[in-house]
Short mmCIF file of C-alpha atoms and ligand atoms in Angstrom, two decimals:
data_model
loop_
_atom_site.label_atom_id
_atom_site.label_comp_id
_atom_site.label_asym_id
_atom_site.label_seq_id
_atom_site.Cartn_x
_atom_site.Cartn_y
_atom_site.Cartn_z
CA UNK C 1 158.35 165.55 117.57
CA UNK C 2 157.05 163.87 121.20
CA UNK C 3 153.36 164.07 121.47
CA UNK C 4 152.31 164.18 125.03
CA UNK C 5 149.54 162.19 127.22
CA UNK C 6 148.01 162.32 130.57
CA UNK C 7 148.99 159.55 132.80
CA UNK C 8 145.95 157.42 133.03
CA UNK C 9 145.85 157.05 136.82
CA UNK C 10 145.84 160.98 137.03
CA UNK C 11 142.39 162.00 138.59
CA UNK C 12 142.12 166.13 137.45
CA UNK C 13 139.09 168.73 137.91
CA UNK C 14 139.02 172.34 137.11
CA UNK C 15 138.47 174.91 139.90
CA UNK C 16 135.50 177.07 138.51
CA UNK C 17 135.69 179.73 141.41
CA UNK C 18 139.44 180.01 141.00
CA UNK C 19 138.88 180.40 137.09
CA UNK C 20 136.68 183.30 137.76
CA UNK C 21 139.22 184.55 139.93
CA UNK C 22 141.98 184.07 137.12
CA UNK C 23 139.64 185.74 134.83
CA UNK C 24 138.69 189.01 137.16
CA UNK C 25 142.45 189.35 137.64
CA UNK C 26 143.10 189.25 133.87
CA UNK C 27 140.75 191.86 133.54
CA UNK C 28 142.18 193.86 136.08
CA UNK C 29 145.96 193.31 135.01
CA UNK C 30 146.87 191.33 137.99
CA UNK C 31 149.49 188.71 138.06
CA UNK C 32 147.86 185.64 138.16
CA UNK C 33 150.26 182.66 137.49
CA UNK C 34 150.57 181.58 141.61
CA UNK C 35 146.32 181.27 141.68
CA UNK C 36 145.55 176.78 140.76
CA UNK C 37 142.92 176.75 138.35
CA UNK C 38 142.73 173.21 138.56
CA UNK C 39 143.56 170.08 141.03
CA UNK C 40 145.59 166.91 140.17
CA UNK C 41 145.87 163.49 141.83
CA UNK C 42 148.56 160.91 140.69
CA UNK C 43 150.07 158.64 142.41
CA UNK C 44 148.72 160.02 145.63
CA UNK C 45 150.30 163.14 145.41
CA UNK C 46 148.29 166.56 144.40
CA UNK C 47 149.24 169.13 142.32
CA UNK C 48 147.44 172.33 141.64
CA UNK C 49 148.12 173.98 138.34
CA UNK C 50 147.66 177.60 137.48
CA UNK C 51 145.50 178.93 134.60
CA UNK C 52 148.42 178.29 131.51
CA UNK C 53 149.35 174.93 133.36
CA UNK C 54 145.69 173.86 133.33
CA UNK C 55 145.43 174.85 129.72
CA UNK C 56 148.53 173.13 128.90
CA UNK C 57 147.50 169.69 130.74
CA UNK C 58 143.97 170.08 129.04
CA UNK C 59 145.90 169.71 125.93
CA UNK C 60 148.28 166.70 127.06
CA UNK C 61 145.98 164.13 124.35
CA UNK C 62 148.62 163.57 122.44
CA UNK C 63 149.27 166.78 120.94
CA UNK C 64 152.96 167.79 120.70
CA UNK C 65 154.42 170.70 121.87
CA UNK C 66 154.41 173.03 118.77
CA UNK C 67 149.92 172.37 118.47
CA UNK C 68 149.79 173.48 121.65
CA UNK C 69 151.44 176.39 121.24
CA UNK C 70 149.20 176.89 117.93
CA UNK C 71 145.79 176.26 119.84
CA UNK C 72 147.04 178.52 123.23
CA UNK C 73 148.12 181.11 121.04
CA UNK C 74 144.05 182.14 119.99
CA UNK C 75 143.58 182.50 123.72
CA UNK C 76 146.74 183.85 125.46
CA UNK C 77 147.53 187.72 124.40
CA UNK C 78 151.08 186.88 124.79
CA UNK C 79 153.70 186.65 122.11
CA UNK C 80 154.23 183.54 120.42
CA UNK C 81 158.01 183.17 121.83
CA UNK C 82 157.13 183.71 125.28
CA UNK C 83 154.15 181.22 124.91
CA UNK C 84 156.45 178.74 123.40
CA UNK C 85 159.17 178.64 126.08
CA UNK C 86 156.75 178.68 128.95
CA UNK C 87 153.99 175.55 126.85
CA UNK C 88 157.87 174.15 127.05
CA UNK C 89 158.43 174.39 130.65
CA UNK C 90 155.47 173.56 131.46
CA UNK C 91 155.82 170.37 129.52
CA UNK C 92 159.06 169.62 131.28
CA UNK C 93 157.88 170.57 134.53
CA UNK C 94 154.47 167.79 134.19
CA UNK C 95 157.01 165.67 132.98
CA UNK C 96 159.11 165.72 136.19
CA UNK C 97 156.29 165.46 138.39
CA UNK C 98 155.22 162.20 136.16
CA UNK C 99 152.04 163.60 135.18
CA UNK C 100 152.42 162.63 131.40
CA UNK C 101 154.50 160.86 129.66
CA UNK C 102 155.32 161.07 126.07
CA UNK C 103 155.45 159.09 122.69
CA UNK F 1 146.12 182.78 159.23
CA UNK F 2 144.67 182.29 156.34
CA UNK F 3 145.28 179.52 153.93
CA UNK F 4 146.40 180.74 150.48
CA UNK F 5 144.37 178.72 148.29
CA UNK F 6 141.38 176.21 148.47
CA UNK F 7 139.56 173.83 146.73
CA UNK F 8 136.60 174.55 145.37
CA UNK F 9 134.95 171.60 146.56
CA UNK F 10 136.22 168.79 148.92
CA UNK F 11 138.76 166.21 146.96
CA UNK F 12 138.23 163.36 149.53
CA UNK F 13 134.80 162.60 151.65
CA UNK F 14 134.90 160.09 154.53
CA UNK F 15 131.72 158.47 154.85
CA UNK F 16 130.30 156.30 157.62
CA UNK F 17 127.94 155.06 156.10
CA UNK F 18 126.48 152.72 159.21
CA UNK F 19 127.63 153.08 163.02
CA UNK F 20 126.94 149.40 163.35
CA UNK F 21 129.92 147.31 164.37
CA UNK F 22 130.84 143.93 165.51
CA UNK F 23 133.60 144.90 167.03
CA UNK F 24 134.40 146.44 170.49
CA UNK F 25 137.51 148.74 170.41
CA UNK F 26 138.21 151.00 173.43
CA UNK F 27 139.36 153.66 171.55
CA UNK F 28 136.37 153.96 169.13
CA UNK F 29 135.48 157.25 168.30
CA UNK F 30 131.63 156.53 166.52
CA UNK F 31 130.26 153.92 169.84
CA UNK F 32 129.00 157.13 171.06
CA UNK F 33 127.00 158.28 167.69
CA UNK F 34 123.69 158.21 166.16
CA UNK F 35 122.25 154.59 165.11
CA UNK F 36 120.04 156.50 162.45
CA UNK F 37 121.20 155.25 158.94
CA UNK F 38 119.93 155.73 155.67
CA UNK F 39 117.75 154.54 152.93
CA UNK F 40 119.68 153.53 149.75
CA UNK F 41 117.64 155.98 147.63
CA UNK F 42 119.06 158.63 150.33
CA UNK F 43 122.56 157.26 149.84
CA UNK F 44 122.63 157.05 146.39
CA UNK F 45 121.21 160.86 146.39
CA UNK F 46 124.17 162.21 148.63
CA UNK F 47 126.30 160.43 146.13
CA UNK F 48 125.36 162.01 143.29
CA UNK F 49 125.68 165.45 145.15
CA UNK F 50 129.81 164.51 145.60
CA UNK F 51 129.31 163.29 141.83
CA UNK F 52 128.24 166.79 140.50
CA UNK F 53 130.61 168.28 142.69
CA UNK F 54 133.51 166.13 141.08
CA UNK F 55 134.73 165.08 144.60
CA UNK F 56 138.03 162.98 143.74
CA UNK F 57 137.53 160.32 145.70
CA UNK F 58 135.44 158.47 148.71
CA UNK F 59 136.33 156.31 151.90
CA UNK F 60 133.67 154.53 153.48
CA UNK F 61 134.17 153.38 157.19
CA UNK F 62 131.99 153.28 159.87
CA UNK F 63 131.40 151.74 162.23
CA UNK F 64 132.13 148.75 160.12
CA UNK F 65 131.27 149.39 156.89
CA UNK F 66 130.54 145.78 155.26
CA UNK F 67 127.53 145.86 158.59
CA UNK F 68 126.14 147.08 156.13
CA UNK F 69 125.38 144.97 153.05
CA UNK F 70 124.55 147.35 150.22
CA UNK F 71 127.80 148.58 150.34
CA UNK F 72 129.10 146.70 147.12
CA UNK F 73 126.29 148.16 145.12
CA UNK F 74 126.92 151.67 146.54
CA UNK F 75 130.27 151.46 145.80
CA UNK F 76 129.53 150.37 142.11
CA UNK F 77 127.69 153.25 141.47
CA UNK F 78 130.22 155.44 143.37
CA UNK F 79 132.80 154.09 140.77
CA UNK F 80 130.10 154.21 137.67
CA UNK F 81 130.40 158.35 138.48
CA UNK F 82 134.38 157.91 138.31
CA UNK F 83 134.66 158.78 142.08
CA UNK F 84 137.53 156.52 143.25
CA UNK F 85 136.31 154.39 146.14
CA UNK F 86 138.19 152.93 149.33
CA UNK F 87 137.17 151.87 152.66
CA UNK F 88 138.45 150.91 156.38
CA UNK F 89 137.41 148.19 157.28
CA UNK F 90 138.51 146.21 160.51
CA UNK F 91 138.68 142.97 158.58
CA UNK F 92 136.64 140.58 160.25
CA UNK F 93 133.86 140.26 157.65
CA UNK F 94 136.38 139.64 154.65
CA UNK F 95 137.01 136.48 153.17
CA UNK F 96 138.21 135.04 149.55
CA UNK F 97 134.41 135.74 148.32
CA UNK F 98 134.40 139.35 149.71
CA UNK F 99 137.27 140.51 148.23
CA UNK F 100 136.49 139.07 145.04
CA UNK F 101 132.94 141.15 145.58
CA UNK F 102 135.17 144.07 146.72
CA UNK F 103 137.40 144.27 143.53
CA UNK F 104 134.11 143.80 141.24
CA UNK F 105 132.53 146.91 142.69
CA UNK F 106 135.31 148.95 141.99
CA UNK F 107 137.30 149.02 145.41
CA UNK F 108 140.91 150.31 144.55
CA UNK F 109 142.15 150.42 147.72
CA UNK F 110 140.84 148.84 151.22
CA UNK F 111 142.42 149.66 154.60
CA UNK F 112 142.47 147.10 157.31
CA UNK F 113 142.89 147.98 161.29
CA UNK F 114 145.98 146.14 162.67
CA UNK F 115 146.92 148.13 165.72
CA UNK F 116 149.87 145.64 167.04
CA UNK F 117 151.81 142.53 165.53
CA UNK F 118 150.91 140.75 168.80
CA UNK F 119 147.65 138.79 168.13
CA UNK F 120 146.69 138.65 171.82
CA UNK F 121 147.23 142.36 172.04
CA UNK F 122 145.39 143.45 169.24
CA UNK F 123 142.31 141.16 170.13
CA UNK F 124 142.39 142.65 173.40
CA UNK F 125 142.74 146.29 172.19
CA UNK F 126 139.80 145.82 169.59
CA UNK F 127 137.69 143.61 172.02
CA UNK F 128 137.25 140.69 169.89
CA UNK F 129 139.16 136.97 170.45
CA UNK F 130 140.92 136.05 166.82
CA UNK F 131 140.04 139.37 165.43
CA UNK F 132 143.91 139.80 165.03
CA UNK F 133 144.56 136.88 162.51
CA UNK F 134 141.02 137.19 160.65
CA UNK F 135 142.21 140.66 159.29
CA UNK F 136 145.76 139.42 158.82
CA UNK F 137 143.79 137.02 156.41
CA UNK F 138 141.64 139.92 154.78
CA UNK F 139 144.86 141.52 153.77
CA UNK F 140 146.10 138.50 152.06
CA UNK F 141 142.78 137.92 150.35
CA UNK F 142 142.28 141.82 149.68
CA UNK F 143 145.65 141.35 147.33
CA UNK F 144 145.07 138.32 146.06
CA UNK F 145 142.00 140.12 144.24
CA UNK F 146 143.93 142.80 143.31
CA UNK F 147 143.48 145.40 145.57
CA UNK F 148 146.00 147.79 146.82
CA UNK F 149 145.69 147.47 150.90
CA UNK F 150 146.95 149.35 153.77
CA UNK F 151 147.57 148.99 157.23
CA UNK F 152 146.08 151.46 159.74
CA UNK F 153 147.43 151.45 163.47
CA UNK F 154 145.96 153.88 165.71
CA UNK F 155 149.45 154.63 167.86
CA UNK F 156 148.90 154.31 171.76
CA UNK F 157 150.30 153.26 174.99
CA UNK F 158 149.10 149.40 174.12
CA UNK F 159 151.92 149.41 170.41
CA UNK F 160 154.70 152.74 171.15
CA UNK F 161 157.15 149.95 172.00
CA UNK F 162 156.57 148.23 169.17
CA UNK F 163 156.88 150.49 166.20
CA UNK F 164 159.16 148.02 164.60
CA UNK F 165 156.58 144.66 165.34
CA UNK F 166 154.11 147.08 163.12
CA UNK F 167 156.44 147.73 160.03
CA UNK F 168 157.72 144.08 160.00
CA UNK F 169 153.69 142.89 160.13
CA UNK F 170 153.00 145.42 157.35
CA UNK F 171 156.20 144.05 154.85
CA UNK F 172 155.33 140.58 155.83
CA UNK F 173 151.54 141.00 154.74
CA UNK F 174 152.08 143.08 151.59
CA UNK F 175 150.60 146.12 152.80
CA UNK F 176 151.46 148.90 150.61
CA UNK F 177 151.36 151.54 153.01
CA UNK F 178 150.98 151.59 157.07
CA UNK F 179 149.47 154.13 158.11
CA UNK F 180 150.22 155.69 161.78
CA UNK F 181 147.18 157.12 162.94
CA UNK F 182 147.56 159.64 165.91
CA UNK F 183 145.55 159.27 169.18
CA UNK F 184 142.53 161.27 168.71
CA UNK F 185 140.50 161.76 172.38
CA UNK F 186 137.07 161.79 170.50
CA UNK F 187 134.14 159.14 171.99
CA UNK F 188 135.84 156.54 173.38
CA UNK F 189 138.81 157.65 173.11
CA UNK F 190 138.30 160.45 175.29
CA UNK F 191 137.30 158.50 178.13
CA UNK F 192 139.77 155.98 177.75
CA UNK F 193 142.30 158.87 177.26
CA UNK F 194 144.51 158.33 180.28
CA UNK F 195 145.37 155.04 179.69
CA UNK F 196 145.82 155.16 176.15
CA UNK F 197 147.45 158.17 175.08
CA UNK F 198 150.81 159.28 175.35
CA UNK F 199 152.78 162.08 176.82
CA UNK F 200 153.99 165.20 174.54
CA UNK F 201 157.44 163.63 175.17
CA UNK F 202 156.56 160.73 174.14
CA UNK F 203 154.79 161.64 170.99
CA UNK F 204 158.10 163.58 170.02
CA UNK F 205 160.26 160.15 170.42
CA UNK F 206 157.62 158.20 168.44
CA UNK F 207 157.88 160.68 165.22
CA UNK F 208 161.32 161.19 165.60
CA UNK F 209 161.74 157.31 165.25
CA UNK F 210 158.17 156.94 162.50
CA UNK F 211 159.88 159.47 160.31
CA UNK F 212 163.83 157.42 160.47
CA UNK F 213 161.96 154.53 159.53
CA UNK F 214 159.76 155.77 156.69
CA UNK F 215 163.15 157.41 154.92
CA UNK F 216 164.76 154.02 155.53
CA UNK F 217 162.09 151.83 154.40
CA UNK F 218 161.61 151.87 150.98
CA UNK F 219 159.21 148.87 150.22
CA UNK F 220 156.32 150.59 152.45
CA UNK F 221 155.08 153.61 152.09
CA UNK F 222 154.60 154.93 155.82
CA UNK F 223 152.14 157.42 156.64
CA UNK F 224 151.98 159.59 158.93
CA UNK F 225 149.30 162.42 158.51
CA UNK F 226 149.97 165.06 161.74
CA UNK F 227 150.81 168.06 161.33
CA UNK F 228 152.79 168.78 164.79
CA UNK F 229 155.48 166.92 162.72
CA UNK F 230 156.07 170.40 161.05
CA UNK F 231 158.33 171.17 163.94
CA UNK F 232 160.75 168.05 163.38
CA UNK F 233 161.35 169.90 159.58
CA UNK F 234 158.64 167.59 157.91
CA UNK F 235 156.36 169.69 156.47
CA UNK F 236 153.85 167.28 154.04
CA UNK F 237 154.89 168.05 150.90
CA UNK F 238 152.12 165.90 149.26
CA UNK F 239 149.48 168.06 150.29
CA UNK F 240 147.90 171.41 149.41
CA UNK F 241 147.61 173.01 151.91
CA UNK F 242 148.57 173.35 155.45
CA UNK F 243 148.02 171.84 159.14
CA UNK F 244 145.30 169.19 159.24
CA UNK F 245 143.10 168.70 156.12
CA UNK F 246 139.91 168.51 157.87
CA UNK F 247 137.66 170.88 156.33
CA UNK F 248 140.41 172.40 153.85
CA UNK F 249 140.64 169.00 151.24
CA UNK F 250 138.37 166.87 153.36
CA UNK F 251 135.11 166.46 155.20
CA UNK F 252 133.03 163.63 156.92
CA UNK F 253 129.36 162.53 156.42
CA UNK F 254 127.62 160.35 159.07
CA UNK F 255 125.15 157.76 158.83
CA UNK F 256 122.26 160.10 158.98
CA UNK F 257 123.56 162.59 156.38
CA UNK F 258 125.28 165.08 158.96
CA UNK F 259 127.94 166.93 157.92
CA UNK F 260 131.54 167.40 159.70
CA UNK F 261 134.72 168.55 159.13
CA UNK F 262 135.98 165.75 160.17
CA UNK F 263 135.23 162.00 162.05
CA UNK F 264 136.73 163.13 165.25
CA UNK F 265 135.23 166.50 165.49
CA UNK F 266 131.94 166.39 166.09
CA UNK F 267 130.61 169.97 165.38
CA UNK F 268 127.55 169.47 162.36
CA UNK F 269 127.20 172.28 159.25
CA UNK F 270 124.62 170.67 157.76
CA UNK F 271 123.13 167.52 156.46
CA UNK F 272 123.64 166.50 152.91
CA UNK F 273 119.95 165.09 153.09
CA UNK F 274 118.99 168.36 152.64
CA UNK F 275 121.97 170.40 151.74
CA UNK F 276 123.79 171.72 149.27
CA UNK F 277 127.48 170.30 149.46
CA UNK F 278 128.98 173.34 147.61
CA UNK F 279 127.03 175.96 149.88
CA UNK F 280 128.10 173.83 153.06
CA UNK F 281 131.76 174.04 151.48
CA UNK F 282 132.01 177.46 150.88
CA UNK F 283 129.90 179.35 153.29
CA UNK F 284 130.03 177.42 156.81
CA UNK F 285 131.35 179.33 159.43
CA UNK F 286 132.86 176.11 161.13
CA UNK F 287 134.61 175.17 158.16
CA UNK F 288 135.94 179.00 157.75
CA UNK F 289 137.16 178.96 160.91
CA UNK F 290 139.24 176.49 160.72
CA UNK F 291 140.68 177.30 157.51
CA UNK F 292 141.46 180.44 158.94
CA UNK F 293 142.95 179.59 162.36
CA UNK F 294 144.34 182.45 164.82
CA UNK F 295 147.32 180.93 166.71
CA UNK F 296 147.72 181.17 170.87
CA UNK F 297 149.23 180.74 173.47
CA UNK F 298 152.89 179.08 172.55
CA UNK F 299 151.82 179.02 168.56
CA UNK F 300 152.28 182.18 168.94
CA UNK F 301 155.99 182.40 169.03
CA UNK F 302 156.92 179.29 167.28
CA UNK F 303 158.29 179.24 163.85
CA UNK F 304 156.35 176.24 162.62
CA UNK F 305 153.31 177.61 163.08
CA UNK F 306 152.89 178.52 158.88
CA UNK F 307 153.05 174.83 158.17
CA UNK F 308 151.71 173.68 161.45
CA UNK F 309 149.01 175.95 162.10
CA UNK F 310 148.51 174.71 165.50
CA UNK F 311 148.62 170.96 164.59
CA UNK F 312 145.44 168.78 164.87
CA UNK F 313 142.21 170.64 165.04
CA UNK F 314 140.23 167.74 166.34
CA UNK F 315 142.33 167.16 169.30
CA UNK F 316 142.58 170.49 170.56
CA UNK F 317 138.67 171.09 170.27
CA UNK F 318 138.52 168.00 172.38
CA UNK F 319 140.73 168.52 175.14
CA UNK F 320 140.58 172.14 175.79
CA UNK F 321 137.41 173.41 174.07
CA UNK F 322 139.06 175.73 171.46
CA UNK F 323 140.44 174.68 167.62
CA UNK F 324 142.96 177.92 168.19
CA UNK F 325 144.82 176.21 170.95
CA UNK F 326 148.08 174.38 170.40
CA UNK F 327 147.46 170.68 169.82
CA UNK F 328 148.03 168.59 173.49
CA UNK F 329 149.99 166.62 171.58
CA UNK F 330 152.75 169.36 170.96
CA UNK F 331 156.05 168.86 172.58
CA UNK F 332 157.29 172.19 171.82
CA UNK F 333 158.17 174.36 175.46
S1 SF4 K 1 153.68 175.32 169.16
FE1 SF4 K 1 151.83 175.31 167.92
S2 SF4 K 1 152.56 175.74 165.82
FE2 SF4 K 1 154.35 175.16 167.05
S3 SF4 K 1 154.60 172.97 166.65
FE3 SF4 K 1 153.32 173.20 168.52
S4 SF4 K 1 151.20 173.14 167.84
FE4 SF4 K 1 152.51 173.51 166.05
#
């Protein structure tokens, strides 16, 4: 089972007005996924990550995949399938951009 | 049109921190600002402020930045608060020691002004006998101390013939990026405008032939940060958000503190002396503005303007008074 790390260039900060945003929206039912709840730097390229993505890379200490899902799964009302294939994609997707690596 | 999404607070802040310089380039865009500079306590104050405000990353220039010789130690503490720290620099003023000093306060990265690979031309250009093969020797000390170093040449009528002289200088130094600075008409610039700057058509042929060479060359990273290059089908994928960045994942302070969106546009929101960097981000009207640009005259029919929006703010608040109109520079009919 790969555990999964930050790269250690990768500068990251969380968007506090956009997380309120994220969290009115929740409230309201709104879709959410295309607002970046956080901003990385790697490489010299930026990425912006939405609210799961930003949860997800928050996690990227060398957790695998399957804790992840465990510790998201408290906080996301979302069943535990549909939470496991997108903390997967996710993973894959950080992966391609070369935003962690794994062990 | 609005951009989708922004940053809660700038990622990158340009900072001149002195307008002192020992050079004399005729293109210089600061020769016409304040001498007013600040106290290190004041410096080290506005620093915290980007600190708090977990601003990614900070670029001093100037003037010429090492005029000014607390520099290392502000750049320590810029690094100590895990801001990452570069500078531009035109080279003169860096020798073996210097870089050493550079890499020990926590320099990453240190651009050096090279504007052509002829040494006569470039001395002339940036007014100072010799200055061509003193930074050619910064960039070879820069490295040897471990510091990643790039090559910035401001494109104009004195270099457009030599695009290829400018890549071949960059590989043959080590630089690992050249950066292709437009022509910007601000201070100097704008007086020396009409025999510097280059035609619309012109600009077109120089992009069309930047951008061949930066797919071809792999060993260099080329950069070329104008957003009129939308309309050739390169839209800059390794950015956020659209047009120029000025004011949307950048802004500029000046040596006394003053606020802009950018070095070339010299409108002030505030001073960070005295102001709040988040409440300057988020609620000035200059800065919404041009986040939110409303596109004229031929903008208004083209079909680059989402990923253009109107191409370089700064140059078309210079030359025709409004940041709405289409960027001189534009070739498009
Ligand atoms: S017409 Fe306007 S939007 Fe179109 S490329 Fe020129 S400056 Fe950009």
């Amino acid at each position: 089972m790969p555990r999964y790390y930050r790269k250690p260039d990768a500068m990251w900060r969380e968007e506090e007005a956009s997380k309120n945003l994220v969290m009115k929206g929740f409230e309201m039912g709104e879709d959410v996924a295309e607002i970046g709840t956080s901003i990385v730097l790697s490489s010299g390229k930026m990425h912006a990550l939405n609210v799961l993505g930003t949860e997800v890379w928050k996690l990227c200490d060398g957790k695998t995949g399957e804790e992840m899902v465990s510790i998201l799964s408290d906080g996301f009302d979302v069943e535990r399938e549909v939470l496991e294939r997108d903390v997967k994609a996710f993973l894959k997707d950080l992966k391609e951009l070369g935003l962690i690596y794994e062990e | 049109m609005k951009n989708e999404w922004m940053p809660s607070a700038p990622v990158t802040v340009n900072w001149a921190i002195t307008n002192r310089c020992n050079f004399r380039c005729r293109h210089c865009y600061s020769r016409t600002d304040t001498n007013e500079e600040l106290s290190f306590g004041e410096l080290c104050s506005i620093l915290a402020k980007l600190g708090s405000a977990k601003v990614f990353s900070v670029n001093f220039g100037g003037g010429e930045p090492l005029m000014r010789g607390e520099i290392f130690d502000l750049a320590a503490k810029a690094s100590g608060l895990g801001l990452a720290v570069s500078m531009n620099s035109n080279g003169f003023l860096i020798d073996r020691a210097t870089a050493r000093r550079l890499k020990e306060a926590g320099f990453q990265k240190v651009g050096v002004s090279l504007d052509s690979a002829v040494p006569e031309v470039h001395d002339e250009f940036r007014g100072v006998k010799g200055c061509h093969g003193r930074a050619a020797e910064a960039l070879r000390y820069l490295k040897e101390a471990g510091i990643e170093t790039s090559i910035s040449s401001v494109i104009c009528r004195i270099n457009v013939e030599d695009i290829e002289g400018l890549i071949g200088q960059a590989l043959s130094l080590g630089a690992g990026s050249l950066n292709f600075h437009n022509f910007k008409c601000s201070g100097l610039g704008f007086v020396n405008k009409d025999s510097l700057d280059l035609s619309p058509r012109e600009w077109r042929e120089f992009y069309v032939f930047a951008v061949e060479q930066r797919e071809k060359i792999k060993d260099l990273h080329i950069s070329l940060e104008d957003p009129i290059i939308a309309s050739l089908g390169q839209g800059n994928s390794d950015s956020l958000v659209r047009g120029s960045v000025c004011g949307k994942l950048s802004l500029n302070i000046k040596a006394n503190g003053d606020v802009t969106p950018c070095g070339f546009i010299p409108i002030v929101i505030g001073n960070l002396c005295k102001d709040d960097l988040m409440e300057l981000w988020s609620n000035s009207p200059v800065l919404e503005a041009m986040r939110n640009k409303t596109p004229r005259g031929k903008c208004l029919n083209c079909g680059h303007y989402s990923d253009c929006l109107g191409g370089c703010t700064a140059r078309a608040l210079a030359l025709t008074g409004d940041i709405n109109n289409p960027d001189p520079h534009c070739w498009m009919e």
